Short mmCIF file of C-alpha atoms and ligand atoms in Angstrom, two decimals:
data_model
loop_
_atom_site.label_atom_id
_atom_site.label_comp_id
_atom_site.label_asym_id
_atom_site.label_seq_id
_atom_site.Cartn_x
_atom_site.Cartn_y
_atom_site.Cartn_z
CA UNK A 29 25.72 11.86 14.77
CA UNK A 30 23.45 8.84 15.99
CA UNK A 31 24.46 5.39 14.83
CA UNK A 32 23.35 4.22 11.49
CA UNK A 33 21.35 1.09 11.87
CA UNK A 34 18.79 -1.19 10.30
CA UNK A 35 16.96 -4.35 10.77
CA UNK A 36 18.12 -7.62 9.34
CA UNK A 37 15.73 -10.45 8.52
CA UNK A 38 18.82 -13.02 9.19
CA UNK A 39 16.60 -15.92 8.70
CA UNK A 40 13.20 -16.36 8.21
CA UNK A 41 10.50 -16.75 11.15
CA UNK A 42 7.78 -15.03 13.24
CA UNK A 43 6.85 -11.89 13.18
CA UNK A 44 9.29 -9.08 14.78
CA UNK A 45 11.92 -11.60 14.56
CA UNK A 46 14.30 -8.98 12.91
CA UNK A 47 17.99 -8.36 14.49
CA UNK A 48 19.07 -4.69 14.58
CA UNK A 49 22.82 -4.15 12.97
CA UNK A 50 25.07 -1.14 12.76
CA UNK A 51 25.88 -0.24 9.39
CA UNK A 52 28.01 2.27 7.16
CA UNK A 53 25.33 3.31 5.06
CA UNK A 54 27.15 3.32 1.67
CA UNK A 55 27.95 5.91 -1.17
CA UNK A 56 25.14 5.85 -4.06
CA UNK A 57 26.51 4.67 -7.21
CA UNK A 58 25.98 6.66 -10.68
CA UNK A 59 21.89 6.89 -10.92
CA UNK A 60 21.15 6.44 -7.26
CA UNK A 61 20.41 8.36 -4.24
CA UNK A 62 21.46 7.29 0.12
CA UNK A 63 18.22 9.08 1.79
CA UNK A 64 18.42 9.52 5.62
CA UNK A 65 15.54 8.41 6.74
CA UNK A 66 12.72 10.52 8.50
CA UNK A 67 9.81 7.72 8.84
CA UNK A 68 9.19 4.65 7.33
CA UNK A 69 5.63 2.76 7.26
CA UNK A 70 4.70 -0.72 7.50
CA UNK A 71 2.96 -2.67 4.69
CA UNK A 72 1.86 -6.08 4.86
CA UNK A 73 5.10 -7.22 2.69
CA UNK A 74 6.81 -6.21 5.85
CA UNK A 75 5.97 -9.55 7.71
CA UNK A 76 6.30 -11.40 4.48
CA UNK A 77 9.47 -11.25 3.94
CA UNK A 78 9.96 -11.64 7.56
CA UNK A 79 8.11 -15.49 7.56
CA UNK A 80 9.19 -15.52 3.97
CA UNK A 81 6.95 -17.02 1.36
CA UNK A 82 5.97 -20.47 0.13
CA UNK A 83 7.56 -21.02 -3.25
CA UNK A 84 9.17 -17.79 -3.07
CA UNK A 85 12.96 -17.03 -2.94
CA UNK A 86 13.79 -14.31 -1.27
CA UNK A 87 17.33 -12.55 -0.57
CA UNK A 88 18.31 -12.64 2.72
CA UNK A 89 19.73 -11.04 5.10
CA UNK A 90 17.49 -8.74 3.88
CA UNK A 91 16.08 -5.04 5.70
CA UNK A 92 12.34 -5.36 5.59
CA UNK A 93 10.33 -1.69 4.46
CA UNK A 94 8.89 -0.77 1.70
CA UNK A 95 7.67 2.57 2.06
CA UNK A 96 10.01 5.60 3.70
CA UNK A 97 10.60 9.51 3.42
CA UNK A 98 13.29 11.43 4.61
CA UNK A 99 16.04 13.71 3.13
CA UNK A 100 18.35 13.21 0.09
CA UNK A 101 21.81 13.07 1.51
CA UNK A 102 23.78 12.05 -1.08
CA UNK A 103 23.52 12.10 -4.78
CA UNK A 104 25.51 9.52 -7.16
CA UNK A 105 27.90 11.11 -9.79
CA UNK A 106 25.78 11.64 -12.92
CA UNK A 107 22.29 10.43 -11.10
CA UNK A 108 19.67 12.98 -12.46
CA UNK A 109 16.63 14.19 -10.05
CA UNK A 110 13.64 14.12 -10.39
CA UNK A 111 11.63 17.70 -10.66
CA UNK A 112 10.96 19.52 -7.76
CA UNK A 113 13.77 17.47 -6.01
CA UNK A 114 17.51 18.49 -5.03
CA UNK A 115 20.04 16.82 -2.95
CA UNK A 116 19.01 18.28 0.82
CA UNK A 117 14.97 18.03 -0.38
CA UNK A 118 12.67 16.40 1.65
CA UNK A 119 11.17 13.23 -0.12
CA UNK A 120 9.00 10.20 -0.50
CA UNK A 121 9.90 7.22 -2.15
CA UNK A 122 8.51 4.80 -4.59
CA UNK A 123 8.47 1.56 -3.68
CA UNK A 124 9.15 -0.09 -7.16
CA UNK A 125 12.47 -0.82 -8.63
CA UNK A 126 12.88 -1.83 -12.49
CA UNK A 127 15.22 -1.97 -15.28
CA UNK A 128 13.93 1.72 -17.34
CA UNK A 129 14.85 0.31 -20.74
CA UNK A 130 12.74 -2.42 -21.20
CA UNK A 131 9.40 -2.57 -23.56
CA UNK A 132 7.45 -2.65 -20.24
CA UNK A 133 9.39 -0.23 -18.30
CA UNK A 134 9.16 2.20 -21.99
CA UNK A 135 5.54 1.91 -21.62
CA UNK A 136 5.39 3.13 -18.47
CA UNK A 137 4.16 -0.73 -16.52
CA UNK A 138 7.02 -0.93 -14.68
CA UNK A 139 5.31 -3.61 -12.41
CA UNK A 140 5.47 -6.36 -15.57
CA UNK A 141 8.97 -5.50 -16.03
CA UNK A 142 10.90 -9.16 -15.89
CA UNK A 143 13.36 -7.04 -13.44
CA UNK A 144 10.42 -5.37 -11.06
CA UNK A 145 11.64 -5.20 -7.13
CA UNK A 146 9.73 -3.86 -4.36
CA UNK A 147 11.86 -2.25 -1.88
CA UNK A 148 12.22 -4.11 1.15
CA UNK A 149 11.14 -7.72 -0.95
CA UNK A 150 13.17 -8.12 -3.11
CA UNK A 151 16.33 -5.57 -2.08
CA UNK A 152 17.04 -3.88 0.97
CA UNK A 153 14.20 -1.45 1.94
CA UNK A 154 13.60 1.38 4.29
CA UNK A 155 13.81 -0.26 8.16
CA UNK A 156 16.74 1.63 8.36
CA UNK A 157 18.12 4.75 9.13
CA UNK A 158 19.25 5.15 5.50
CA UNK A 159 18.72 3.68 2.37
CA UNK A 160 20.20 3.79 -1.08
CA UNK A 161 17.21 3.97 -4.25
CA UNK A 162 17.20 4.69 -7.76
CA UNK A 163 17.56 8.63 -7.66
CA UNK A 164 14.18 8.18 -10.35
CA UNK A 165 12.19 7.13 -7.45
CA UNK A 166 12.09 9.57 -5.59
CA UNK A 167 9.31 12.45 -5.22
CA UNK A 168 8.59 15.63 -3.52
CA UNK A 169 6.41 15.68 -0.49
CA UNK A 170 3.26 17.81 -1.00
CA UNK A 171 3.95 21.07 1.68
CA UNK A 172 1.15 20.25 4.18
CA UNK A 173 2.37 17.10 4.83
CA UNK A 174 5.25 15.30 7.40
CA UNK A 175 7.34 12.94 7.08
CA UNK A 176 5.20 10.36 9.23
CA UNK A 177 1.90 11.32 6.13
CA UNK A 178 4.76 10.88 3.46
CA UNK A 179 6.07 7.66 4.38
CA UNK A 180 2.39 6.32 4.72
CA UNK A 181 1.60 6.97 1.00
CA UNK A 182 3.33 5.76 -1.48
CA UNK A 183 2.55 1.96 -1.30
CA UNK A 184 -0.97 1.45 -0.67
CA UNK A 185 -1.84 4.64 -2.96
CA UNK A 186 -0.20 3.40 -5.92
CA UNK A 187 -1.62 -0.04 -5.17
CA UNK A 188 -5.42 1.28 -4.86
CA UNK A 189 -5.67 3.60 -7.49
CA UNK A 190 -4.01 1.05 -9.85
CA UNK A 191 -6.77 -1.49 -9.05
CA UNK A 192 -9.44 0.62 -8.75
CA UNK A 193 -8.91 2.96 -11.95
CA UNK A 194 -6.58 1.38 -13.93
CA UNK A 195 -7.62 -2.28 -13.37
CA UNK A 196 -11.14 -2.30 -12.27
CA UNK A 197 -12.20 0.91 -14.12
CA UNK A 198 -14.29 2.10 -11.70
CA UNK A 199 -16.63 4.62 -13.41
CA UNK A 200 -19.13 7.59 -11.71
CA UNK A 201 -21.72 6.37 -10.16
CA UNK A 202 -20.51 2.74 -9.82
CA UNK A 203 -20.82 1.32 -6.54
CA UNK A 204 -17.26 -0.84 -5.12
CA UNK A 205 -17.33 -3.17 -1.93
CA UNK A 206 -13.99 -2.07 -0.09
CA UNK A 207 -12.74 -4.91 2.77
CA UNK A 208 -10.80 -3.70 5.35
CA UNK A 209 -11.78 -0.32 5.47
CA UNK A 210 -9.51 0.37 8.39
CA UNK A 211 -6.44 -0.89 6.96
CA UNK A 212 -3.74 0.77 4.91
CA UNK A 213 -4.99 0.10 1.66
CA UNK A 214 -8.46 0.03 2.20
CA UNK A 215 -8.11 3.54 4.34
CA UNK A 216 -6.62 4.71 0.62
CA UNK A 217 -9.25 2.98 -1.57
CA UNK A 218 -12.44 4.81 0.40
CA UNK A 219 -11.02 8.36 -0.18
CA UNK A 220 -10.25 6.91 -3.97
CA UNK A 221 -13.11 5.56 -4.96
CA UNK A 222 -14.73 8.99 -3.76
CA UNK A 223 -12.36 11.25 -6.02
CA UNK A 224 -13.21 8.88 -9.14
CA UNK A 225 -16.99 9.34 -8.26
CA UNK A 226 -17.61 6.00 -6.79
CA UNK A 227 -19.84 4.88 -4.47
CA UNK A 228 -17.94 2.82 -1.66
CA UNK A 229 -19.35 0.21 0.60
CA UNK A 230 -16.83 -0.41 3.30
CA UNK A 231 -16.57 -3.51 5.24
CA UNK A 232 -14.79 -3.10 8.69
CA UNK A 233 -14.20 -5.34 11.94
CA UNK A 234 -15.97 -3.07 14.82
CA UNK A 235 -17.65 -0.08 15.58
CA UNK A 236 -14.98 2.70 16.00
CA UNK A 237 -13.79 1.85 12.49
CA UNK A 238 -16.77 2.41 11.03
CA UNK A 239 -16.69 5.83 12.16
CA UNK A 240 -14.00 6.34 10.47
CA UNK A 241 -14.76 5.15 7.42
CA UNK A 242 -17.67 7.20 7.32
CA UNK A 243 -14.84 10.23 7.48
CA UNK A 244 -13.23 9.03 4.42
CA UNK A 245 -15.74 9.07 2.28
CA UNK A 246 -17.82 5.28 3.05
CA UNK A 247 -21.32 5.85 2.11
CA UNK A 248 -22.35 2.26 3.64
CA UNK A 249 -20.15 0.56 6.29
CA UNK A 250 -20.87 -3.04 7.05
CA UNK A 251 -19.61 -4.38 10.26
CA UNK A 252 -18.56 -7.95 9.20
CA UNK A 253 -18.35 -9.72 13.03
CA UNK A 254 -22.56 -8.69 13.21
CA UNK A 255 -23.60 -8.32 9.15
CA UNK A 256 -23.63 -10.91 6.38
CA UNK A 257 -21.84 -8.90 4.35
CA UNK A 258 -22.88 -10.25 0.72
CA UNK A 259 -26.80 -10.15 2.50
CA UNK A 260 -26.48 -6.69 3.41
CA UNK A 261 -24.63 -5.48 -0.01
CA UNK A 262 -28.11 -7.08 -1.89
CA UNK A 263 -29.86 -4.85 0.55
CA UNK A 264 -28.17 -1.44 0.06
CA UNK A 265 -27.26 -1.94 -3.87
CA UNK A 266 -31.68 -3.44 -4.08
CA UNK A 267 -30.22 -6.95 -5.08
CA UNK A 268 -28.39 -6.11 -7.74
CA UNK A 269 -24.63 -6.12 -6.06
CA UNK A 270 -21.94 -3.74 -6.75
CA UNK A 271 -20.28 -3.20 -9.67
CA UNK A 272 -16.82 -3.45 -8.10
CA UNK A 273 -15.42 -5.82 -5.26
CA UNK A 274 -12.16 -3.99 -3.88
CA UNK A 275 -10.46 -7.87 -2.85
CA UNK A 276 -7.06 -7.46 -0.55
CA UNK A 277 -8.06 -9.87 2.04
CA UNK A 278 -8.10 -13.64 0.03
CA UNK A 279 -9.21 -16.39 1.63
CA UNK A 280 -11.46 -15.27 4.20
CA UNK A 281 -13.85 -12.65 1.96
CA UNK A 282 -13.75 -14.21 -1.35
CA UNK A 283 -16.91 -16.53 -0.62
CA UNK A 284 -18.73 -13.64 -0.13
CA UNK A 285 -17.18 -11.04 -2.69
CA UNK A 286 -18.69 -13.66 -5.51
CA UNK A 287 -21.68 -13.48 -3.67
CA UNK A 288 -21.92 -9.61 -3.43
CA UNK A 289 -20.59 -8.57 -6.87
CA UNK A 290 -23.34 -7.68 -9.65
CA UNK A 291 -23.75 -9.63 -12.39
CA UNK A 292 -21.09 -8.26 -15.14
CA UNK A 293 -19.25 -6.91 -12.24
CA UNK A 294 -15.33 -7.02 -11.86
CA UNK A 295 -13.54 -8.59 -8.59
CA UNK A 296 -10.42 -6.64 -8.38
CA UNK A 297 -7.61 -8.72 -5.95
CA UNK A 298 -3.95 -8.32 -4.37
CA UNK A 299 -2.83 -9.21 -1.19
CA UNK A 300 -4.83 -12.06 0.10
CA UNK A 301 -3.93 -11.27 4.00
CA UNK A 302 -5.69 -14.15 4.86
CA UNK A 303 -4.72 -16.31 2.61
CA UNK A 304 -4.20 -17.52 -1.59
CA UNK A 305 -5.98 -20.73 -1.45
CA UNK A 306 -9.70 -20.81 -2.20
CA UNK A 307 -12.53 -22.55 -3.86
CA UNK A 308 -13.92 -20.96 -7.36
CA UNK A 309 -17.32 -21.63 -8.73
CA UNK A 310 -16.79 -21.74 -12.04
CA UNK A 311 -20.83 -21.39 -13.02
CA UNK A 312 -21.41 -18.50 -10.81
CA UNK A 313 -18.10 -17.08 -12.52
CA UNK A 314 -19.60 -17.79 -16.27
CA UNK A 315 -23.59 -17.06 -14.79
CA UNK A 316 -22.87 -13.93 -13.34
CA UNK A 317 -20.64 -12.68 -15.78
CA UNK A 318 -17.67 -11.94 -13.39
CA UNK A 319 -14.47 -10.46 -14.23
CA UNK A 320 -11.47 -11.17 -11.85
CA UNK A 321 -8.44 -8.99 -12.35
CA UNK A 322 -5.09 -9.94 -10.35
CA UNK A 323 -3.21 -6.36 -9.38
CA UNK A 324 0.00 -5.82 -7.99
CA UNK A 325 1.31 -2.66 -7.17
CA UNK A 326 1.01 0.00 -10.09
CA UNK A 327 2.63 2.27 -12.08
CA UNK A 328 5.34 4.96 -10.65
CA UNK A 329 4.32 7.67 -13.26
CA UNK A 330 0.59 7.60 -11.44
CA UNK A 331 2.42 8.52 -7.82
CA UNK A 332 3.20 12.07 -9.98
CA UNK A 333 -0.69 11.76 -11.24
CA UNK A 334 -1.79 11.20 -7.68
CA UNK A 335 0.60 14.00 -6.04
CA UNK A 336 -0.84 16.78 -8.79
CA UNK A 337 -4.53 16.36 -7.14
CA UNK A 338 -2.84 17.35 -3.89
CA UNK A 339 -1.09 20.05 -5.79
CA UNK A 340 -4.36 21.39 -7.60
CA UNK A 341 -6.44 21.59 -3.91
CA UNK A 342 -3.59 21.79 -1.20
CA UNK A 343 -6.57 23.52 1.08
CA UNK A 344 -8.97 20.65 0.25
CA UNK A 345 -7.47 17.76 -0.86
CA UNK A 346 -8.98 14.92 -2.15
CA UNK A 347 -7.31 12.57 0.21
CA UNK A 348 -4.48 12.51 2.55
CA UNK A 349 -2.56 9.03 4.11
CA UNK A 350 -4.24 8.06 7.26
CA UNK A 351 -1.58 7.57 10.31
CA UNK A 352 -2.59 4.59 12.69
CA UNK A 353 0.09 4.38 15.62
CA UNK A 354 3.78 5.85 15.29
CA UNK A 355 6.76 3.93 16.64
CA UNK A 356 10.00 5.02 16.81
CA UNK A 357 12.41 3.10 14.71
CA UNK A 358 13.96 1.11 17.54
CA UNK A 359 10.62 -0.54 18.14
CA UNK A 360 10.39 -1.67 14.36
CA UNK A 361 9.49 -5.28 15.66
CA UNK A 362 6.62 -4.14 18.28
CA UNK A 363 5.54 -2.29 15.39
CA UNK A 364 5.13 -5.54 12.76
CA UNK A 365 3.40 -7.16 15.83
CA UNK A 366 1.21 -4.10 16.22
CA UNK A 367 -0.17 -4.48 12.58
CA UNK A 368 -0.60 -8.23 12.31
CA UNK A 369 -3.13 -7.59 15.47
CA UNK A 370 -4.90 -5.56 12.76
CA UNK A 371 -6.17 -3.45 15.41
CA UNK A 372 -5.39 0.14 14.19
CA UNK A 373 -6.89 2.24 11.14
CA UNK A 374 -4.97 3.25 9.14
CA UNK A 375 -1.00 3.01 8.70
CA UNK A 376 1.78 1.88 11.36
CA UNK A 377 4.76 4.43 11.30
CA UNK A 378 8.33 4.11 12.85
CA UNK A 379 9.51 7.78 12.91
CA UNK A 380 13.68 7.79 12.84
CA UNK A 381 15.48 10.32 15.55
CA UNK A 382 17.48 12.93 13.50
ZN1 ZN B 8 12.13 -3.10 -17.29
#
């Protein structure tokens, strides 16, 4: 058998600056589940909690890695499964860890539970070649897809339907303003906004991602580096602005989300890529009418909700996680370089040798 390993953040500092350490991946305890590892994907928490965070305490040593699938390998005494899952099943894994019995976890937010983790944050995540999780978050993957389309899912698809149904409310017809069509989350919120009847503008850095976009379901694609974006939104929506700004990108975009969302409209934000600090004019906030909703993460029960689509058109479904560049797992740091370059469309995989 290969050598278990994963990749320490030891201290904090640039990106890739992880160490790789053998390991004894240990026994699951009563409710929890070891995985071995097929593929894990890269989110942008990945370099995170590699820098670390201003104002933000994090536990480390620490494996980075949210987001993995692979096979259950060992079951704790008493731990029950979830359906359509059985020690030796192939799986994907939620990314959220909470507490189960409190009044937000019994009401199914387990995001605003006082005891919420994201795997590879806040507790050792899936840069690995194992990794132990609550045996409740783990989930089937849907037939037609491999481990490299499983591990890209869970994440960003929890994240974007959360802010785009649950938070923002997008209705039929609607029109939403996605940035960064070609990334991870953005790739997830086109083919989203689609399957809630949604019209999606999607803003991208170059050509070749537009085309791509397009695929997933863009009806517009602005090219940001040759468009003003909030100019060209008046154009397509005939001044009026969309409905719904899709904000992951902070800083850098939210001068011009205020400027392209339609009076009434709702701003719906997480992530801020490019950064948390910006100006806010209150009058065109009050004036316009806006509504700015913070999101992060979402709910594990809507991973089931989101899986059942698959399940209902496995020929034709609705959307599928779109792979950018697979790395094996020994590259893990060329492969958090590879996705602050923001080059690729779509999620960066590190598959894991057998
Ligand atoms: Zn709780």
């Amino acid at each position: 058998m290969a050598e278990a390993y994963r990749w320490r953040v030891q201290e904090h500092g640039p990106t890739g600056s992880v160490i790789r350490e053998a390991f004894d991946p240990p026994s699951p305890g009563p409710g929890w589940a070891r995985i071995a590892l097929r593929a894990m994907a890269l989110n942008h928490l990945d370099l995170w909690t590699t820098w670390g965070l201003e104002g933000v305490k994090l536990p480390i040593p620490i494996t980075p890695g949210c987001d993995g699938a692979g096979v259950v390998e060992a079951v704790g005494e008493g731990s029950a499964l979830p359906p359509g899952v059985e020690l030796g099943s192939s799986v994907m894994i939620a990314p959220g860890l909470s507490c189960g019995v409190c009044a937000a976890c019994l009401r199914g937010d387990d995001m605003a539970c006082a005891a919420y983790k994201v795997l590879g944050h806040m507790c050792d995540g899936t840069a690995a070649t194992h990794v132990l999780v609550p045996a409740a978050n783990l989930l089937p993957i849907p037939p037609n897809w491999d481990f490299k389309q499983a591990a890209a899912f869970p994440l960003v698809y929890l994240t974007a339907w959360e802010m785009l149904h649950r938070k923002a409310k997008l209705q039929p017809g609607e029109s939403v303003l996605v940035w960064g069509g070609g990334s991870g989350v953005g790739s997830a919120a086109l083919q989203l906004a689609r399957l809630l009847g949604g019209h999606a503008l999607a803003v991208v850095g170059d050509d070749a991602k537009a085309m791509r976009c397009w695929e997933l379901g863009a009806e517009h694609v602005i090219v940001r580096t040759r468009e003003d974006v909030a100019k060209k939104v008046r154009e397509l929506t005939g001044k009026r602005g969309v409905e719904v700004v899709f904000e992951h990108t902070g800083t850098a975009t939210w001068g011009a989300s205020m400027a392209a969302v339609a009076r009434g409209g709702r701003i719906v934000t997480c992530g801020s890529t490019t950064g948390v600090e910006t100006p806010l004019n209150l009058r065109a906030l009050f004036a316009k009418q806006i509504t700015i909703l913070g999101s992060y993460m979402g709910r594990r029960e809507h991973l089931w909700t989101l899986l059942e689509f698959i399940k209902r058109n496995p020929t034709n479904p609705p959307f599928f996680p779109v792979v950018d560049r697979v790395f094996r797992l020994e590259d893990y740091p060329e492969a958090q370089r590879h996705l602050e370059a923001g080059k690729g469309f779509g999620k960066v995989v590190c598959e894991v040798a057998p």
